[in-house]
mmCIF file of C-alpha atoms in Angstrom:
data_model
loop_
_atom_site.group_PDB
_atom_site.id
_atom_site.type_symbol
_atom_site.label_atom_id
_atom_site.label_comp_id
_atom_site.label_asym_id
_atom_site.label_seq_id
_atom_site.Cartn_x
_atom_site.Cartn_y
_atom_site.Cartn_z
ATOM 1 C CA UNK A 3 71.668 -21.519 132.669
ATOM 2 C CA UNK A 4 68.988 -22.544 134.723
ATOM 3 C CA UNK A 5 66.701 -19.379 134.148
ATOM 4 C CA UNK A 6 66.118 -18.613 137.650
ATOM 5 C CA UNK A 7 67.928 -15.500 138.539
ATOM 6 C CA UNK A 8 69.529 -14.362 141.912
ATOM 7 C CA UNK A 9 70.294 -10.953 143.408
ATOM 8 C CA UNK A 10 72.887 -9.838 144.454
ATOM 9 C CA UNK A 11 75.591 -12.365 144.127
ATOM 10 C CA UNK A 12 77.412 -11.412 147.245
ATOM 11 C CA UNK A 13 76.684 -9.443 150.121
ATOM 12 C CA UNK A 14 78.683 -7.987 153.081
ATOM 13 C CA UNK A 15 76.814 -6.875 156.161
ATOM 14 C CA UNK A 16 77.291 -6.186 159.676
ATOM 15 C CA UNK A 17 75.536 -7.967 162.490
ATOM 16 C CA UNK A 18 71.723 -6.746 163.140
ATOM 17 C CA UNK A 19 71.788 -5.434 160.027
ATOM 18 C CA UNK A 20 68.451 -6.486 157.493
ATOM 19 C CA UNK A 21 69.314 -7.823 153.893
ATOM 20 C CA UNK A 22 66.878 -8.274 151.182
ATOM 21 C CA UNK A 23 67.625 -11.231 148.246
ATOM 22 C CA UNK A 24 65.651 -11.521 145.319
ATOM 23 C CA UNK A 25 64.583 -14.305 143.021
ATOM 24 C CA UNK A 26 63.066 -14.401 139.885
ATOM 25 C CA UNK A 27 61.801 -17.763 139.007
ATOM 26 C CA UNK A 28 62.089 -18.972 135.672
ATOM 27 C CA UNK A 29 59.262 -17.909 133.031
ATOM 28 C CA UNK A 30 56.082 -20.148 133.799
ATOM 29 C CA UNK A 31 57.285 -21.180 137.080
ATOM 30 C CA UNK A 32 54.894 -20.499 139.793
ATOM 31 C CA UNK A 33 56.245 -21.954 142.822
ATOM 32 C CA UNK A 34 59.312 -20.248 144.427
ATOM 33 C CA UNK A 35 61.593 -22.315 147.247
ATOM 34 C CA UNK A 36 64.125 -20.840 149.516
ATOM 35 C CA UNK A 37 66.933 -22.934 150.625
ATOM 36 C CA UNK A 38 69.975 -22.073 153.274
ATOM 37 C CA UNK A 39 73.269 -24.079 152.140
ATOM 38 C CA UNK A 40 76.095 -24.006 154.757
ATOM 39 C CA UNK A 41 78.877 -26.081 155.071
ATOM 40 C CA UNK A 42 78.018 -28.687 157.675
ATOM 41 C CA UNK A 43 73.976 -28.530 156.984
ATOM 42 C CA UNK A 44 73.550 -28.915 153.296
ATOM 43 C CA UNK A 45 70.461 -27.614 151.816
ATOM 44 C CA UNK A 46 67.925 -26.593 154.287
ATOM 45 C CA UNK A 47 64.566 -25.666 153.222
ATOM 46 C CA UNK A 48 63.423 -22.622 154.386
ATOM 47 C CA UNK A 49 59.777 -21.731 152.782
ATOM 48 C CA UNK A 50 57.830 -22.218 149.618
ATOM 49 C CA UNK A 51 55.712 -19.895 147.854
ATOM 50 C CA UNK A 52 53.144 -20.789 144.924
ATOM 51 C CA UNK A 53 51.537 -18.275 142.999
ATOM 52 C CA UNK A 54 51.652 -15.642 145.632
ATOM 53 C CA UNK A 55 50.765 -17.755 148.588
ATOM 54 C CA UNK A 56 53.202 -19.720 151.402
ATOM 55 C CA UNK A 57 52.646 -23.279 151.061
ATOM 56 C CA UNK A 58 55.352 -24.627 153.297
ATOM 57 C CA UNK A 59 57.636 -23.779 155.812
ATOM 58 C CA UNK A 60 60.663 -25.206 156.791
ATOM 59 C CA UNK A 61 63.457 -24.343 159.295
ATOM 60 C CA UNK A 62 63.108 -21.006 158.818
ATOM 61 C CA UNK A 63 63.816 -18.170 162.015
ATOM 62 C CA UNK A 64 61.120 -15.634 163.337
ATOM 63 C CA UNK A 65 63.972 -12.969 161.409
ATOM 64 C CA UNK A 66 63.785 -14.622 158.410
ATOM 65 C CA UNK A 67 60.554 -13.500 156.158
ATOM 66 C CA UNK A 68 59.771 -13.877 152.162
ATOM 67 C CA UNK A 69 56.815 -12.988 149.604
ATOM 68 C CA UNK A 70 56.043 -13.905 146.243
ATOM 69 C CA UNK A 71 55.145 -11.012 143.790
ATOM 70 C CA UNK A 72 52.127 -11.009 141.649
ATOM 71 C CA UNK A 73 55.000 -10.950 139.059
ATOM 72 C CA UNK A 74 55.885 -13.726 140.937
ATOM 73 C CA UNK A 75 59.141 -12.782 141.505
ATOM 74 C CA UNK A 76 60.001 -13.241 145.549
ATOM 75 C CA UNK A 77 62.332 -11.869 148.156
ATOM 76 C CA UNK A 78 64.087 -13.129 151.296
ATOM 77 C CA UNK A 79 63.760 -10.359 154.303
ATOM 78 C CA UNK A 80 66.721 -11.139 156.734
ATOM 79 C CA UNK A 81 66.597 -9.477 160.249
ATOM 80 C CA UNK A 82 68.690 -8.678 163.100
ATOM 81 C CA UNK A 83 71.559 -10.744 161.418
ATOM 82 C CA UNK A 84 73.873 -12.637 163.587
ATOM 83 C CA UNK A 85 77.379 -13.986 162.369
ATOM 84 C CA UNK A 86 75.551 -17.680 162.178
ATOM 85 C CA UNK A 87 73.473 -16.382 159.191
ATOM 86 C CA UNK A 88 76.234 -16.122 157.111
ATOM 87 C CA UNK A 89 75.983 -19.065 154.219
ATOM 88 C CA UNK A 90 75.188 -19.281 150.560
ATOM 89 C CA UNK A 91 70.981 -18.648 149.902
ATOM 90 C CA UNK A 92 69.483 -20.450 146.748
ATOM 91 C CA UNK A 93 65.812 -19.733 145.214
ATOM 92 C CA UNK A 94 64.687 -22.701 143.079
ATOM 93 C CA UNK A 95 61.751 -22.852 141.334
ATOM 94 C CA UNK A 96 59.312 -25.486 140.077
ATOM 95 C CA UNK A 97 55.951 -25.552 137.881
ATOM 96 C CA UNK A 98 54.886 -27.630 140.520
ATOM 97 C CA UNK A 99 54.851 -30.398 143.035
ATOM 98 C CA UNK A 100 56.939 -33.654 141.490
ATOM 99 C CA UNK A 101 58.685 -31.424 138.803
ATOM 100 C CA UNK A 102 62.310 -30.517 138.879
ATOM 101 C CA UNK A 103 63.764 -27.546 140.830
ATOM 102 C CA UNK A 104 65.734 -25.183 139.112
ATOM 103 C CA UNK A 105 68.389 -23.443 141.075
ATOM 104 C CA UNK A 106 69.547 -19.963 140.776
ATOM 105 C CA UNK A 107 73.753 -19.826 141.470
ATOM 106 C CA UNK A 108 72.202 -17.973 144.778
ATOM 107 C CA UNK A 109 73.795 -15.089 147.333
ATOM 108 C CA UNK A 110 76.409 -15.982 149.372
ATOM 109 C CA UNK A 111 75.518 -13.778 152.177
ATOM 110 C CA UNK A 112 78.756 -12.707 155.248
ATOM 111 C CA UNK A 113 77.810 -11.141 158.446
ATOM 112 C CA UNK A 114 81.065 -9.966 160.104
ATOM 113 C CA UNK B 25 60.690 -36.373 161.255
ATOM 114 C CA UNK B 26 61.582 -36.629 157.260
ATOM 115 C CA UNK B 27 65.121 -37.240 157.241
ATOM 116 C CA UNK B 28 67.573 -38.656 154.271
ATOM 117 C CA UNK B 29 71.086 -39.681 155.006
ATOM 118 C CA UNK B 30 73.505 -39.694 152.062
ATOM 119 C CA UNK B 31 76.880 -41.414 152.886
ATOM 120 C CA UNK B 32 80.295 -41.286 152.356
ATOM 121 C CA UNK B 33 80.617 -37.496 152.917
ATOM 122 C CA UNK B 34 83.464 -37.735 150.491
ATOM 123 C CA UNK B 35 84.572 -39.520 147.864
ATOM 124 C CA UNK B 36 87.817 -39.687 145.846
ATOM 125 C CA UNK B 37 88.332 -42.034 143.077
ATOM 126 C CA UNK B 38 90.644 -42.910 140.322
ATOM 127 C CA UNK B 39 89.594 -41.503 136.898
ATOM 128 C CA UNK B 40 87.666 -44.173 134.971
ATOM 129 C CA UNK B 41 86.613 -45.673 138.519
ATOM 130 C CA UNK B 42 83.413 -46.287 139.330
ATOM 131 C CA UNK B 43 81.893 -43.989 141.628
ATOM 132 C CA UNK B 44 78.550 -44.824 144.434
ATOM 133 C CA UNK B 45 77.162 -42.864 146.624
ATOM 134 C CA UNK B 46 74.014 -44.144 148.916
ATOM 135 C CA UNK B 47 70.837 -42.452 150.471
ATOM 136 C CA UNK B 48 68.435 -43.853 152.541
ATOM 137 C CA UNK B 49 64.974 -42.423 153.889
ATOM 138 C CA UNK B 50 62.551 -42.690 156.581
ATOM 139 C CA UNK B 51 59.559 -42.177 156.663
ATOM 140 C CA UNK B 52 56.686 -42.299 153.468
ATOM 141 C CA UNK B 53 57.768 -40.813 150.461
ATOM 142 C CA UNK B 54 55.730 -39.529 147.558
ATOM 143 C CA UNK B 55 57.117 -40.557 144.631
ATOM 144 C CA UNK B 56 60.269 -38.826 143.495
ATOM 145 C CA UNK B 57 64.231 -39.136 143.864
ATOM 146 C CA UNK B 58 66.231 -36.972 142.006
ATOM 147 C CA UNK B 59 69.835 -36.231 142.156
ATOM 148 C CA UNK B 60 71.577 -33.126 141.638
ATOM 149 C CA UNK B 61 75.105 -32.168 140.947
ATOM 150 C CA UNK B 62 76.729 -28.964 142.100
ATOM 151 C CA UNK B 63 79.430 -27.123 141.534
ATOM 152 C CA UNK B 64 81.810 -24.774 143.224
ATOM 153 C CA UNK B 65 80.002 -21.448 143.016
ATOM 154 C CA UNK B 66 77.424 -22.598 141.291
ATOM 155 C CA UNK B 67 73.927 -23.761 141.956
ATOM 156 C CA UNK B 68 72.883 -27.693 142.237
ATOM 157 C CA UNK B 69 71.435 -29.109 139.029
ATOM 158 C CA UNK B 70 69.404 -31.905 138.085
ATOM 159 C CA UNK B 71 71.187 -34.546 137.149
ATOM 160 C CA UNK B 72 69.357 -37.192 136.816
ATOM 161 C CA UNK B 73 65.732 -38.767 138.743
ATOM 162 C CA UNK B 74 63.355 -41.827 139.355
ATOM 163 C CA UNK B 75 60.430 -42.614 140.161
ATOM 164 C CA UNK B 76 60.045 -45.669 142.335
ATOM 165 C CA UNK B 77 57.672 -47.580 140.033
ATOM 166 C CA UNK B 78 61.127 -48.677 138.463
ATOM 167 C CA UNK B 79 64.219 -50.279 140.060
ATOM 168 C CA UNK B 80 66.648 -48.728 137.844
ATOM 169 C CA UNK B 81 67.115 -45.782 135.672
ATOM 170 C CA UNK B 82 70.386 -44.972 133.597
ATOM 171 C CA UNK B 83 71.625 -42.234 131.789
ATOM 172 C CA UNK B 84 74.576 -42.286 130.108
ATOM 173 C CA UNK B 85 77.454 -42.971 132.700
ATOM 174 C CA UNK B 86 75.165 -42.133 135.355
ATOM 175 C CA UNK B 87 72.552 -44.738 136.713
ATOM 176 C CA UNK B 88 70.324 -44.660 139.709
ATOM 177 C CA UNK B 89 69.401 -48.088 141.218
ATOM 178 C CA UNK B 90 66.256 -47.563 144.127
ATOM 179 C CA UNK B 91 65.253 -50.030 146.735
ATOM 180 C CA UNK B 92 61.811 -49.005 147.701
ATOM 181 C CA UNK B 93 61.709 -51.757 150.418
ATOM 182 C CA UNK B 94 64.714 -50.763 152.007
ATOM 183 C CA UNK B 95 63.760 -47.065 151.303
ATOM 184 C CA UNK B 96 67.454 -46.737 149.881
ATOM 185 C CA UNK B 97 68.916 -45.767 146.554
ATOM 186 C CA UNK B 98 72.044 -44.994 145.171
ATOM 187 C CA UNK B 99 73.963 -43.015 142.418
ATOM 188 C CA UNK B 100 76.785 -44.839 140.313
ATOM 189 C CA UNK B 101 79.035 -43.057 138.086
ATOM 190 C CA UNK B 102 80.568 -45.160 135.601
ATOM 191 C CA UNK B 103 84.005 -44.075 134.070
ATOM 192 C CA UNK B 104 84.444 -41.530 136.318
ATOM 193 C CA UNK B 105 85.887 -38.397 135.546
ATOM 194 C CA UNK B 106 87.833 -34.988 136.813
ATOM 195 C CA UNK B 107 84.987 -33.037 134.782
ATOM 196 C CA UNK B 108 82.517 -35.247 137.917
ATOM 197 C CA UNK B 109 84.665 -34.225 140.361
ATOM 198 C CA UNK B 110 82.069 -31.976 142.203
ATOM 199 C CA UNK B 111 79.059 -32.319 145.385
ATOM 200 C CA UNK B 112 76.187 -34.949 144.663
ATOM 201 C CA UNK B 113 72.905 -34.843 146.807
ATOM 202 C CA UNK B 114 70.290 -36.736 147.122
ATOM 203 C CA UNK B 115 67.027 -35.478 147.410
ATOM 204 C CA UNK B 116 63.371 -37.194 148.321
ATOM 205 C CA UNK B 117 59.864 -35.653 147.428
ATOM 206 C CA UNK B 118 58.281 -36.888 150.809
ATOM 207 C CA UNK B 119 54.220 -37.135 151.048
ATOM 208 C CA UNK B 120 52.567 -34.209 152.289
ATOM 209 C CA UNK B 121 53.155 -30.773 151.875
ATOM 210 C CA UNK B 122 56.860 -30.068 152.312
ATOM 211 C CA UNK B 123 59.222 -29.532 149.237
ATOM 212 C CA UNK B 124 61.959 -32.027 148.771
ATOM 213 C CA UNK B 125 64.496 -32.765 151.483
ATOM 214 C CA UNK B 126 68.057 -33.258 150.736
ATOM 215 C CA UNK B 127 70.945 -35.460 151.823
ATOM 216 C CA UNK B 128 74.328 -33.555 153.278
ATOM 217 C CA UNK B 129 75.718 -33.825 150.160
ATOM 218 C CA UNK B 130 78.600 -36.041 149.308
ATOM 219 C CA UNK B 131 81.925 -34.250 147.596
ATOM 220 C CA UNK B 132 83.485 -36.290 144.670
ATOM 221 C CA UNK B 133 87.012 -35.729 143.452
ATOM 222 C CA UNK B 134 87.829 -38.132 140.559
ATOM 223 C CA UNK B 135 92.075 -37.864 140.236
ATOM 224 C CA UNK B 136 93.732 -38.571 137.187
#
């Protein structure tokens, strides 16, 4: 168990739909990452949040939005979904830059 | 651009084979390389990591041998087993301000 937790597991939605997923990091953790896994792309980074604030962005669409909690807990905001969103979304999170990430088993997200 | 390429895309290899899979980077990288192991609905997990002040790192059947001149390093899997059999990437920590970037991922069956 790699103490970061993921909500929900799955998720059905229709196209331009909006989906929230939530993260909760593991205890002490302050930065949260948000990665898109799909079958011919890998892991692709999407955007990083420490202690509250973005730190860095990746290849992440105008639709797509997060925030970190003062709980530091965060959320992925998805937008206008199209069927090319569909994929599996991981949170990881890290005490910091250098340190391991931690992945949560992440939402495997269908737009149909 | 940061890019790391991880080769062969898949793998299959005799139980108690020996199993290597390659990344190389471009670009200036910070000082991490870790590897992480994922399986089927699951999220990647460290496996193992080095830093490049060393050529070599091993732990237990697994052993990571970096080329910092080339900018290349590899993963070998001695004694391979069905219990490996699972997707390897490769990640680098690159220097600035972005999080790490992974390889494509390479998918390992070990057959008995």
């Amino acid at each position: 168990d790699s103490g970061v937790t993921q909500t929900p597991k799955h998720l059905i939605t229709a196209t331009g739909q909006r989906v929230t997923l939530r993260c909760s990091p593991r205890s002490g953790d302050l930065s949260v990452y948000w990665y898109q896994q799909s079958l011919d792309q890998g892991l692709q980074f999407l955007i990083q949040y420490y202690n509250g604030e973005e730190r860095a962005k990746g290849n992440i669409l105008e639709r797509f939005s997060a925030q970190q909690f003062p709980d530091l807990h965060s959320e992925l905001n998805l937008s206008s979904l199209e069927l090319g969103d569909s994929a599996l979304y991981f949170c990881a999170s890290s005490p910091g830059r250098g340190t391991p990430l931690h992945f949560g088993n992440g939402t495997r997200l269908t737009v149909t | 651009q940061q890019q790391v390429k991880q080769s062969p895309q898949s793998l299959i290899v005799q139980k108690g084979g020996i199993s290597i899979i390659n990344c190389a980077y471009e670009n200036t990288a910070f000082d991490y390389f870790p590897w992480y192991q994922q399986f089927p609905g699951k999220g990647p997990a460290l496996l193992i990591a080095i830093r490049p002040d060393v050529s070599e790192k091993k732990e237990g059947r697994f052993t990571i041998s970096f080329n910092k001149s080339a900018k290349q390093f590899s993963l070998h899997i001695m004694d391979s087993q069905p219990g490996d059999s699972a997707t390897y990437f490769c990640a680098v920590l690159f220097s600035g301000n972005t999080p790490l970037v992974f390889g494509k991922g390479t998918r390992l069956s070990v057959i008995a």
